[in-house]
């Protein structure tokens, strides 16, 4: 995989995205605005426009009990589960499997009235990161998705407007070993999640429509996805 043409970009993007994900949302003065909250899940956005297009960066933080960071990243990264949890997905193509941890996707998302339908072409990479503090612990796992150009999937060639996205799912497993020294069970683990996303909608869409869509879709997505992983893993051995 290190020889692949995308490798340098993947390496740089992962480092940059993980560094940004680790930054707290700080005092809300730093521009992050809390726009959705549900139990442990908090969603922030920054209102940003690029030549008249809403590209509000989104940062969500969440803590989920009973699953590991590896398990969350595995179900987020692996194509075979995506239709189960990604409700806005109309069609997904695995364009290229660069390696077991790097895949290129083409996805068509369901049309959201009154905007035109969108599609995305992006590479997706999953990796374990050394947790600066404790090296031998379960550590940090991340999946980074970033739009890329593919000659065989030219932008805006068909009915869909091409979106440009950069997404980072950063997961830290927290283990609370049982007092009695017994084996670690799912009651003793939780996962701290940071999900960052910037989606440039490509062609024009009304700012009000986009912000309403993001406000509805992002909380729904993170809640549905985490519930899906809990359900998929509850009767399986823990994978760190
Ligand atoms: C008029 C709407 C224009 C933008 C439509 C659009 C396209 C792609 C995406 C998107 C594409 C990928 C990812 S992911 O995290 O990499 C997972 C893999 O699927 C995430 C979100 C989002 C949206 C915006 C609906 C909004 C929305 C928000 C969360 C989920 C679905 N839809």
mmCIF file of C-alpha atoms and ligand atoms in Angstrom:
data_model
loop_
_atom_site.group_PDB
_atom_site.id
_atom_site.type_symbol
_atom_site.label_atom_id
_atom_site.label_comp_id
_atom_site.label_asym_id
_atom_site.label_seq_id
_atom_site.Cartn_x
_atom_site.Cartn_y
_atom_site.Cartn_z
ATOM 1 C CA UNK A 1 0.000 0.000 0.000
ATOM 2 C CA UNK A 2 2.925 2.337 0.688
ATOM 3 C CA UNK A 3 3.745 2.353 -3.029
ATOM 4 C CA UNK A 4 0.229 3.373 -4.119
ATOM 5 C CA UNK A 5 -0.131 6.790 -5.839
ATOM 6 C CA UNK A 6 -2.557 7.930 -3.108
ATOM 7 C CA UNK A 7 -0.306 6.930 -0.244
ATOM 8 C CA UNK A 8 1.367 10.322 0.388
ATOM 9 C CA UNK A 9 -2.018 12.113 0.387
ATOM 10 C CA UNK A 10 -3.546 9.469 2.660
ATOM 11 C CA UNK A 11 -0.655 9.707 5.120
ATOM 12 C CA UNK A 12 -0.819 13.512 5.280
ATOM 13 C CA UNK A 13 -4.607 13.662 5.498
ATOM 14 C CA UNK A 14 -4.773 11.080 8.302
ATOM 15 C CA UNK A 15 -2.201 12.961 10.396
ATOM 16 C CA UNK A 16 -3.912 16.321 9.795
ATOM 17 C CA UNK A 17 -7.438 15.019 10.425
ATOM 18 C CA UNK A 18 -6.498 13.121 13.601
ATOM 19 C CA UNK A 19 -4.699 16.192 14.970
ATOM 20 C CA UNK A 20 -7.816 18.303 14.285
ATOM 21 C CA UNK A 21 -10.158 15.695 15.768
ATOM 22 C CA UNK A 22 -8.088 15.680 18.978
ATOM 23 C CA UNK A 23 -8.581 19.437 19.357
ATOM 24 C CA UNK A 24 -11.469 20.078 21.728
ATOM 25 C CA UNK A 25 -14.285 22.326 20.678
ATOM 26 C CA UNK A 26 -12.750 24.633 23.262
ATOM 27 C CA UNK A 27 -14.699 27.567 24.548
ATOM 28 C CA UNK A 28 -17.548 28.087 22.135
ATOM 29 C CA UNK A 29 -15.930 31.403 21.324
ATOM 30 C CA UNK A 30 -13.630 29.477 18.956
ATOM 31 C CA UNK A 31 -16.501 29.430 16.520
ATOM 32 C CA UNK A 32 -17.937 26.010 17.326
ATOM 33 C CA UNK A 33 -21.672 26.252 17.956
ATOM 34 C CA UNK A 34 -23.520 23.416 19.720
ATOM 35 C CA UNK A 35 -26.497 22.592 17.482
ATOM 36 C CA UNK A 36 -27.657 19.180 18.647
ATOM 37 C CA UNK A 37 -27.438 17.222 21.880
ATOM 38 C CA UNK A 38 -28.770 13.783 22.819
ATOM 39 C CA UNK A 39 -27.492 12.185 26.029
ATOM 40 C CA UNK A 40 -23.705 11.797 25.627
ATOM 41 C CA UNK A 41 -23.797 12.941 21.994
ATOM 42 C CA UNK A 42 -22.966 16.597 21.326
ATOM 43 C CA UNK A 43 -22.866 18.024 17.796
ATOM 44 C CA UNK A 44 -21.104 21.263 16.918
ATOM 45 C CA UNK A 45 -20.834 23.167 13.666
ATOM 46 C CA UNK A 46 -19.034 26.247 12.379
ATOM 47 C CA UNK A 47 -20.919 28.363 9.904
ATOM 48 C CA UNK A 48 -18.598 28.634 6.876
ATOM 49 C CA UNK A 49 -19.235 29.404 3.222
ATOM 50 C CA UNK A 50 -16.966 28.878 0.217
ATOM 51 C CA UNK A 51 -17.841 31.101 -2.745
ATOM 52 C CA UNK A 52 -21.456 31.277 -1.651
ATOM 53 C CA UNK A 53 -21.716 27.572 -0.772
ATOM 54 C CA UNK A 54 -22.413 26.404 2.765
ATOM 55 C CA UNK A 55 -19.562 24.082 3.836
ATOM 56 C CA UNK A 56 -20.198 24.116 7.591
ATOM 57 C CA UNK A 57 -17.561 21.938 9.294
ATOM 58 C CA UNK A 58 -19.161 19.549 11.738
ATOM 59 C CA UNK A 59 -17.667 18.016 14.886
ATOM 60 C CA UNK A 60 -19.540 15.471 16.977
ATOM 61 C CA UNK A 61 -18.366 13.992 20.255
ATOM 62 C CA UNK A 62 -20.015 10.958 21.831
ATOM 63 C CA UNK A 63 -19.316 8.232 24.405
ATOM 64 C CA UNK A 64 -20.862 4.832 23.794
ATOM 65 C CA UNK A 65 -20.817 1.928 26.278
ATOM 66 C CA UNK A 66 -20.107 -1.698 25.415
ATOM 67 C CA UNK A 67 -18.111 -1.417 22.189
ATOM 68 C CA UNK A 68 -14.461 -0.757 21.232
ATOM 69 C CA UNK A 69 -12.944 1.817 18.902
ATOM 70 C CA UNK A 70 -11.801 -0.981 16.625
ATOM 71 C CA UNK A 71 -15.361 -2.332 16.340
ATOM 72 C CA UNK A 72 -16.818 1.094 15.519
ATOM 73 C CA UNK A 73 -14.175 1.795 12.867
ATOM 74 C CA UNK A 74 -14.550 -1.703 11.394
ATOM 75 C CA UNK A 75 -18.318 -1.296 10.818
ATOM 76 C CA UNK A 76 -17.844 2.260 9.532
ATOM 77 C CA UNK A 77 -15.083 1.312 7.095
ATOM 78 C CA UNK A 78 -16.310 -2.050 5.772
ATOM 79 C CA UNK A 79 -18.518 -1.797 2.657
ATOM 80 C CA UNK A 80 -20.599 -4.901 3.431
ATOM 81 C CA UNK A 81 -22.445 -3.216 6.313
ATOM 82 C CA UNK A 82 -22.959 0.269 4.867
ATOM 83 C CA UNK A 83 -26.476 -0.186 3.519
ATOM 84 C CA UNK A 84 -27.530 -1.353 6.994
ATOM 85 C CA UNK A 85 -26.802 1.976 8.715
ATOM 86 C CA UNK A 86 -26.319 4.699 6.000
ATOM 87 C CA UNK A 87 -29.941 5.645 5.350
ATOM 88 C CA UNK A 88 -29.194 8.361 2.753
ATOM 89 C CA UNK A 89 -27.243 5.914 0.584
ATOM 90 C CA UNK A 90 -28.859 5.021 -2.753
ATOM 91 C CA UNK A 91 -25.928 3.183 -4.368
ATOM 92 C CA UNK A 92 -22.353 2.290 -3.429
ATOM 93 C CA UNK A 93 -19.564 0.938 -5.625
ATOM 94 C CA UNK A 94 -16.194 -0.322 -4.350
ATOM 95 C CA UNK A 95 -14.120 1.163 -7.172
ATOM 96 C CA UNK A 96 -10.742 -0.096 -5.968
ATOM 97 C CA UNK A 97 -9.478 -2.121 -3.015
ATOM 98 C CA UNK A 98 -5.993 -0.701 -2.606
ATOM 99 C CA UNK A 99 -5.266 -2.831 0.467
ATOM 100 C CA UNK A 100 -7.211 -4.422 3.346
ATOM 101 C CA UNK A 101 -7.307 -1.013 5.088
ATOM 102 C CA UNK A 102 -7.680 1.279 2.046
ATOM 103 C CA UNK A 103 -10.669 1.295 -0.340
ATOM 104 C CA UNK A 104 -11.940 3.750 -2.985
ATOM 105 C CA UNK A 105 -15.761 4.180 -3.072
ATOM 106 C CA UNK A 106 -18.289 5.832 -5.350
ATOM 107 C CA UNK A 107 -21.583 6.569 -3.536
ATOM 108 C CA UNK A 108 -24.837 8.020 -4.769
ATOM 109 C CA UNK A 109 -26.961 9.597 -2.044
ATOM 110 C CA UNK A 110 -30.732 9.824 -2.157
ATOM 111 C CA UNK A 111 -31.990 13.098 -3.560
ATOM 112 C CA UNK A 112 -32.947 15.642 -0.927
ATOM 113 C CA UNK A 113 -35.666 17.913 -2.260
ATOM 114 C CA UNK A 114 -35.385 20.653 -3.495
ATOM 115 C CA UNK A 115 -31.636 20.151 -4.150
ATOM 116 C CA UNK A 116 -30.421 17.897 -6.948
ATOM 117 C CA UNK A 117 -29.069 14.415 -6.169
ATOM 118 C CA UNK A 118 -25.457 14.115 -4.975
ATOM 119 C CA UNK A 119 -22.698 11.590 -5.411
ATOM 120 C CA UNK A 120 -19.252 11.232 -3.844
ATOM 121 C CA UNK A 121 -15.991 9.548 -4.891
ATOM 122 C CA UNK A 122 -13.570 9.108 -2.008
ATOM 123 C CA UNK A 123 -10.769 7.000 -0.612
ATOM 124 C CA UNK A 124 -11.298 5.469 2.817
ATOM 125 C CA UNK A 125 -8.483 4.383 5.139
ATOM 126 C CA UNK A 126 -8.645 2.658 8.520
ATOM 127 C CA UNK A 127 -5.703 2.625 10.892
ATOM 128 C CA UNK A 128 -4.657 2.049 14.493
ATOM 129 C CA UNK A 129 -2.845 5.069 15.974
ATOM 130 C CA UNK A 130 -0.398 4.838 18.822
ATOM 131 C CA UNK A 131 -1.996 6.387 21.876
ATOM 132 C CA UNK A 132 0.734 8.776 23.103
ATOM 133 C CA UNK A 133 -0.060 8.004 26.749
ATOM 134 C CA UNK A 134 -0.219 4.210 27.122
ATOM 135 C CA UNK A 135 1.400 2.373 24.218
ATOM 136 C CA UNK A 136 0.228 -1.183 25.049
ATOM 137 C CA UNK A 137 -3.422 -0.136 25.654
ATOM 138 C CA UNK A 138 -6.265 -0.679 23.138
ATOM 139 C CA UNK A 139 -5.156 2.650 21.652
ATOM 140 C CA UNK A 140 -6.901 4.843 19.119
ATOM 141 C CA UNK A 141 -8.511 3.744 15.875
ATOM 142 C CA UNK A 142 -9.438 6.082 13.023
ATOM 143 C CA UNK A 143 -11.180 5.971 9.650
ATOM 144 C CA UNK A 144 -10.545 8.893 7.286
ATOM 145 C CA UNK A 145 -12.584 9.427 4.110
ATOM 146 C CA UNK A 146 -11.534 12.004 1.551
ATOM 147 C CA UNK A 147 -12.864 12.876 -1.904
ATOM 148 C CA UNK A 148 -10.597 12.047 -4.806
ATOM 149 C CA UNK A 149 -10.768 12.402 -8.612
ATOM 150 C CA UNK A 150 -11.254 9.251 -10.692
ATOM 151 C CA UNK A 151 -11.126 9.420 -14.511
ATOM 152 C CA UNK A 152 -13.730 6.633 -14.750
ATOM 153 C CA UNK A 153 -16.144 8.591 -12.507
ATOM 154 C CA UNK A 154 -16.005 12.151 -13.828
ATOM 155 C CA UNK A 155 -17.692 14.782 -11.632
ATOM 156 C CA UNK A 156 -21.114 16.074 -12.709
ATOM 157 C CA UNK A 157 -21.143 13.848 -15.824
ATOM 158 C CA UNK A 158 -24.570 12.310 -15.163
ATOM 159 C CA UNK A 159 -27.605 13.322 -13.104
ATOM 160 C CA UNK A 160 -25.653 13.806 -9.834
ATOM 161 C CA UNK A 161 -23.850 16.852 -8.476
ATOM 162 C CA UNK A 162 -20.461 15.767 -7.033
ATOM 163 C CA UNK A 163 -19.903 16.612 -3.364
ATOM 164 C CA UNK A 164 -16.406 17.037 -1.906
ATOM 165 C CA UNK A 165 -15.998 15.615 1.578
ATOM 166 C CA UNK A 166 -13.371 15.014 4.227
ATOM 167 C CA UNK A 167 -14.497 12.868 7.132
ATOM 168 C CA UNK A 168 -12.670 11.560 10.189
ATOM 169 C CA UNK A 169 -14.003 9.028 12.712
ATOM 170 C CA UNK A 170 -11.597 8.896 15.680
ATOM 171 C CA UNK A 171 -12.313 6.345 18.416
ATOM 172 C CA UNK A 172 -10.644 5.812 21.789
ATOM 173 C CA UNK A 173 -11.457 2.660 23.781
ATOM 174 C CA UNK A 174 -11.790 3.093 27.551
ATOM 175 C CA UNK A 175 -11.402 -0.049 29.674
ATOM 176 C CA UNK A 176 -12.500 -0.096 33.309
ATOM 177 C CA UNK A 177 -11.188 -3.479 34.584
ATOM 178 C CA UNK A 178 -13.591 -5.210 37.019
ATOM 179 C CA UNK A 179 -12.667 -4.859 40.710
ATOM 180 C CA UNK A 180 -12.732 -8.644 41.280
ATOM 181 C CA UNK A 181 -9.910 -9.102 38.740
ATOM 182 C CA UNK A 182 -12.247 -11.139 36.518
ATOM 183 C CA UNK A 183 -12.213 -10.980 32.703
ATOM 184 C CA UNK A 184 -13.126 -7.685 31.006
ATOM 185 C CA UNK A 185 -16.723 -7.828 29.722
ATOM 186 C CA UNK A 186 -18.707 -5.368 27.590
ATOM 187 C CA UNK A 187 -19.941 -3.734 30.817
ATOM 188 C CA UNK A 188 -16.327 -2.676 31.465
ATOM 189 C CA UNK A 189 -15.653 -0.942 28.142
ATOM 190 C CA UNK A 190 -16.759 2.221 26.391
ATOM 191 C CA UNK A 191 -15.671 4.199 23.384
ATOM 192 C CA UNK A 192 -15.018 7.930 23.105
ATOM 193 C CA UNK A 193 -15.956 9.040 19.582
ATOM 194 C CA UNK A 194 -15.007 12.177 17.661
ATOM 195 C CA UNK A 195 -16.615 12.472 14.236
ATOM 196 C CA UNK A 196 -15.494 15.378 12.027
ATOM 197 C CA UNK A 197 -16.967 16.096 8.629
ATOM 198 C CA UNK A 198 -16.724 18.826 5.994
ATOM 199 C CA UNK A 199 -19.042 18.330 3.025
ATOM 200 C CA UNK A 200 -18.842 20.812 0.167
ATOM 201 C CA UNK A 201 -22.184 20.235 -1.571
ATOM 202 C CA UNK A 202 -20.640 20.822 -5.006
ATOM 203 C CA UNK A 203 -23.286 22.585 -7.039
ATOM 204 C CA UNK A 204 -25.473 25.301 -5.516
ATOM 205 C CA UNK A 205 -28.065 24.463 -2.851
ATOM 206 C CA UNK A 206 -29.898 27.034 -0.737
ATOM 207 C CA UNK A 207 -28.060 27.697 2.537
ATOM 208 C CA UNK A 208 -31.310 27.266 4.457
ATOM 209 C CA UNK A 209 -31.951 23.878 2.823
ATOM 210 C CA UNK A 210 -28.384 22.652 3.469
ATOM 211 C CA UNK A 211 -28.356 23.729 7.109
ATOM 212 C CA UNK A 212 -31.757 22.117 7.680
ATOM 213 C CA UNK A 213 -30.549 18.889 6.041
ATOM 214 C CA UNK A 214 -27.341 18.786 8.094
ATOM 215 C CA UNK A 215 -29.263 19.531 11.293
ATOM 216 C CA UNK A 216 -31.586 16.587 10.602
ATOM 217 C CA UNK A 217 -29.228 14.068 8.990
ATOM 218 C CA UNK A 218 -26.084 14.209 11.105
ATOM 219 C CA UNK A 219 -27.623 13.455 14.537
ATOM 220 C CA UNK A 220 -29.746 10.730 12.917
ATOM 221 C CA UNK A 221 -26.678 9.213 11.247
ATOM 222 C CA UNK A 222 -24.500 9.073 14.381
ATOM 223 C CA UNK A 223 -27.298 7.718 16.596
ATOM 224 C CA UNK A 224 -28.301 5.092 14.051
ATOM 225 C CA UNK A 225 -24.702 4.059 13.314
ATOM 226 C CA UNK A 226 -23.673 3.645 16.978
ATOM 227 C CA UNK A 227 -26.898 1.740 17.786
ATOM 228 C CA UNK A 228 -26.173 -0.530 14.802
ATOM 229 C CA UNK A 229 -22.656 -1.370 16.049
ATOM 230 C CA UNK A 230 -23.922 -2.038 19.596
ATOM 231 C CA UNK A 231 -26.501 -4.423 18.190
ATOM 232 C CA UNK A 232 -24.038 -6.157 15.853
ATOM 233 C CA UNK A 233 -21.449 -6.750 18.577
ATOM 234 C CA UNK A 234 -23.526 -7.418 21.715
ATOM 235 C CA UNK A 235 -23.347 -11.233 21.459
ATOM 236 C CA UNK A 236 -19.838 -11.377 19.977
ATOM 237 C CA UNK A 237 -16.465 -11.547 21.759
ATOM 238 C CA UNK A 238 -14.874 -8.108 22.273
ATOM 239 C CA UNK A 239 -12.425 -7.086 19.515
ATOM 240 C CA UNK A 240 -9.897 -4.432 20.527
HETATM 241 C C1 LIG B 1 -28.499 18.916 -0.568
HETATM 242 C C2 LIG B 1 -27.595 18.007 0.218
HETATM 243 C C3 LIG B 1 -26.163 18.037 -0.307
HETATM 244 C C4 LIG B 1 -25.227 17.167 0.496
HETATM 245 C C5 LIG B 1 -25.757 15.709 0.555
HETATM 246 C C6 LIG B 1 -24.769 14.825 1.311
HETATM 247 C C7 LIG B 1 -23.905 14.019 0.588
HETATM 248 C C8 LIG B 1 -23.005 13.165 1.223
HETATM 249 C C9 LIG B 1 -22.969 13.135 2.619
HETATM 250 C C10 LIG B 1 -22.059 12.215 3.342
HETATM 251 C C11 LIG B 1 -21.240 11.314 2.670
HETATM 252 C C12 LIG B 1 -20.413 10.444 3.372
HETATM 253 C C13 LIG B 1 -20.413 10.433 4.746
HETATM 254 S S1 LIG B 1 -19.381 9.344 5.616
HETATM 255 O O1 LIG B 1 -19.324 9.823 6.992
HETATM 256 O O2 LIG B 1 -18.142 9.245 4.920
HETATM 257 C C14 LIG B 1 -20.133 7.745 5.707
HETATM 258 C C15 LIG B 1 -20.092 7.024 4.406
HETATM 259 O O3 LIG B 1 -21.311 7.225 3.725
HETATM 260 C C16 LIG B 1 -21.223 11.326 5.435
HETATM 261 C C17 LIG B 1 -22.047 12.199 4.745
HETATM 262 C C18 LIG B 1 -23.795 13.963 3.360
HETATM 263 C C19 LIG B 1 -24.707 14.804 2.717
HETATM 264 C C20 LIG B 1 -25.648 15.619 3.529
HETATM 265 C C21 LIG B 1 -27.077 15.129 3.465
HETATM 266 C C22 LIG B 1 -26.305 15.175 4.722
HETATM 267 C C23 LIG B 1 -25.962 13.906 5.419
HETATM 268 C C24 LIG B 1 -25.350 13.956 6.641
HETATM 269 C C25 LIG B 1 -25.049 12.760 7.268
HETATM 270 C C26 LIG B 1 -25.320 11.578 6.649
HETATM 271 C C27 LIG B 1 -25.919 11.596 5.404
HETATM 272 N N1 LIG B 1 -26.259 12.755 4.784
#
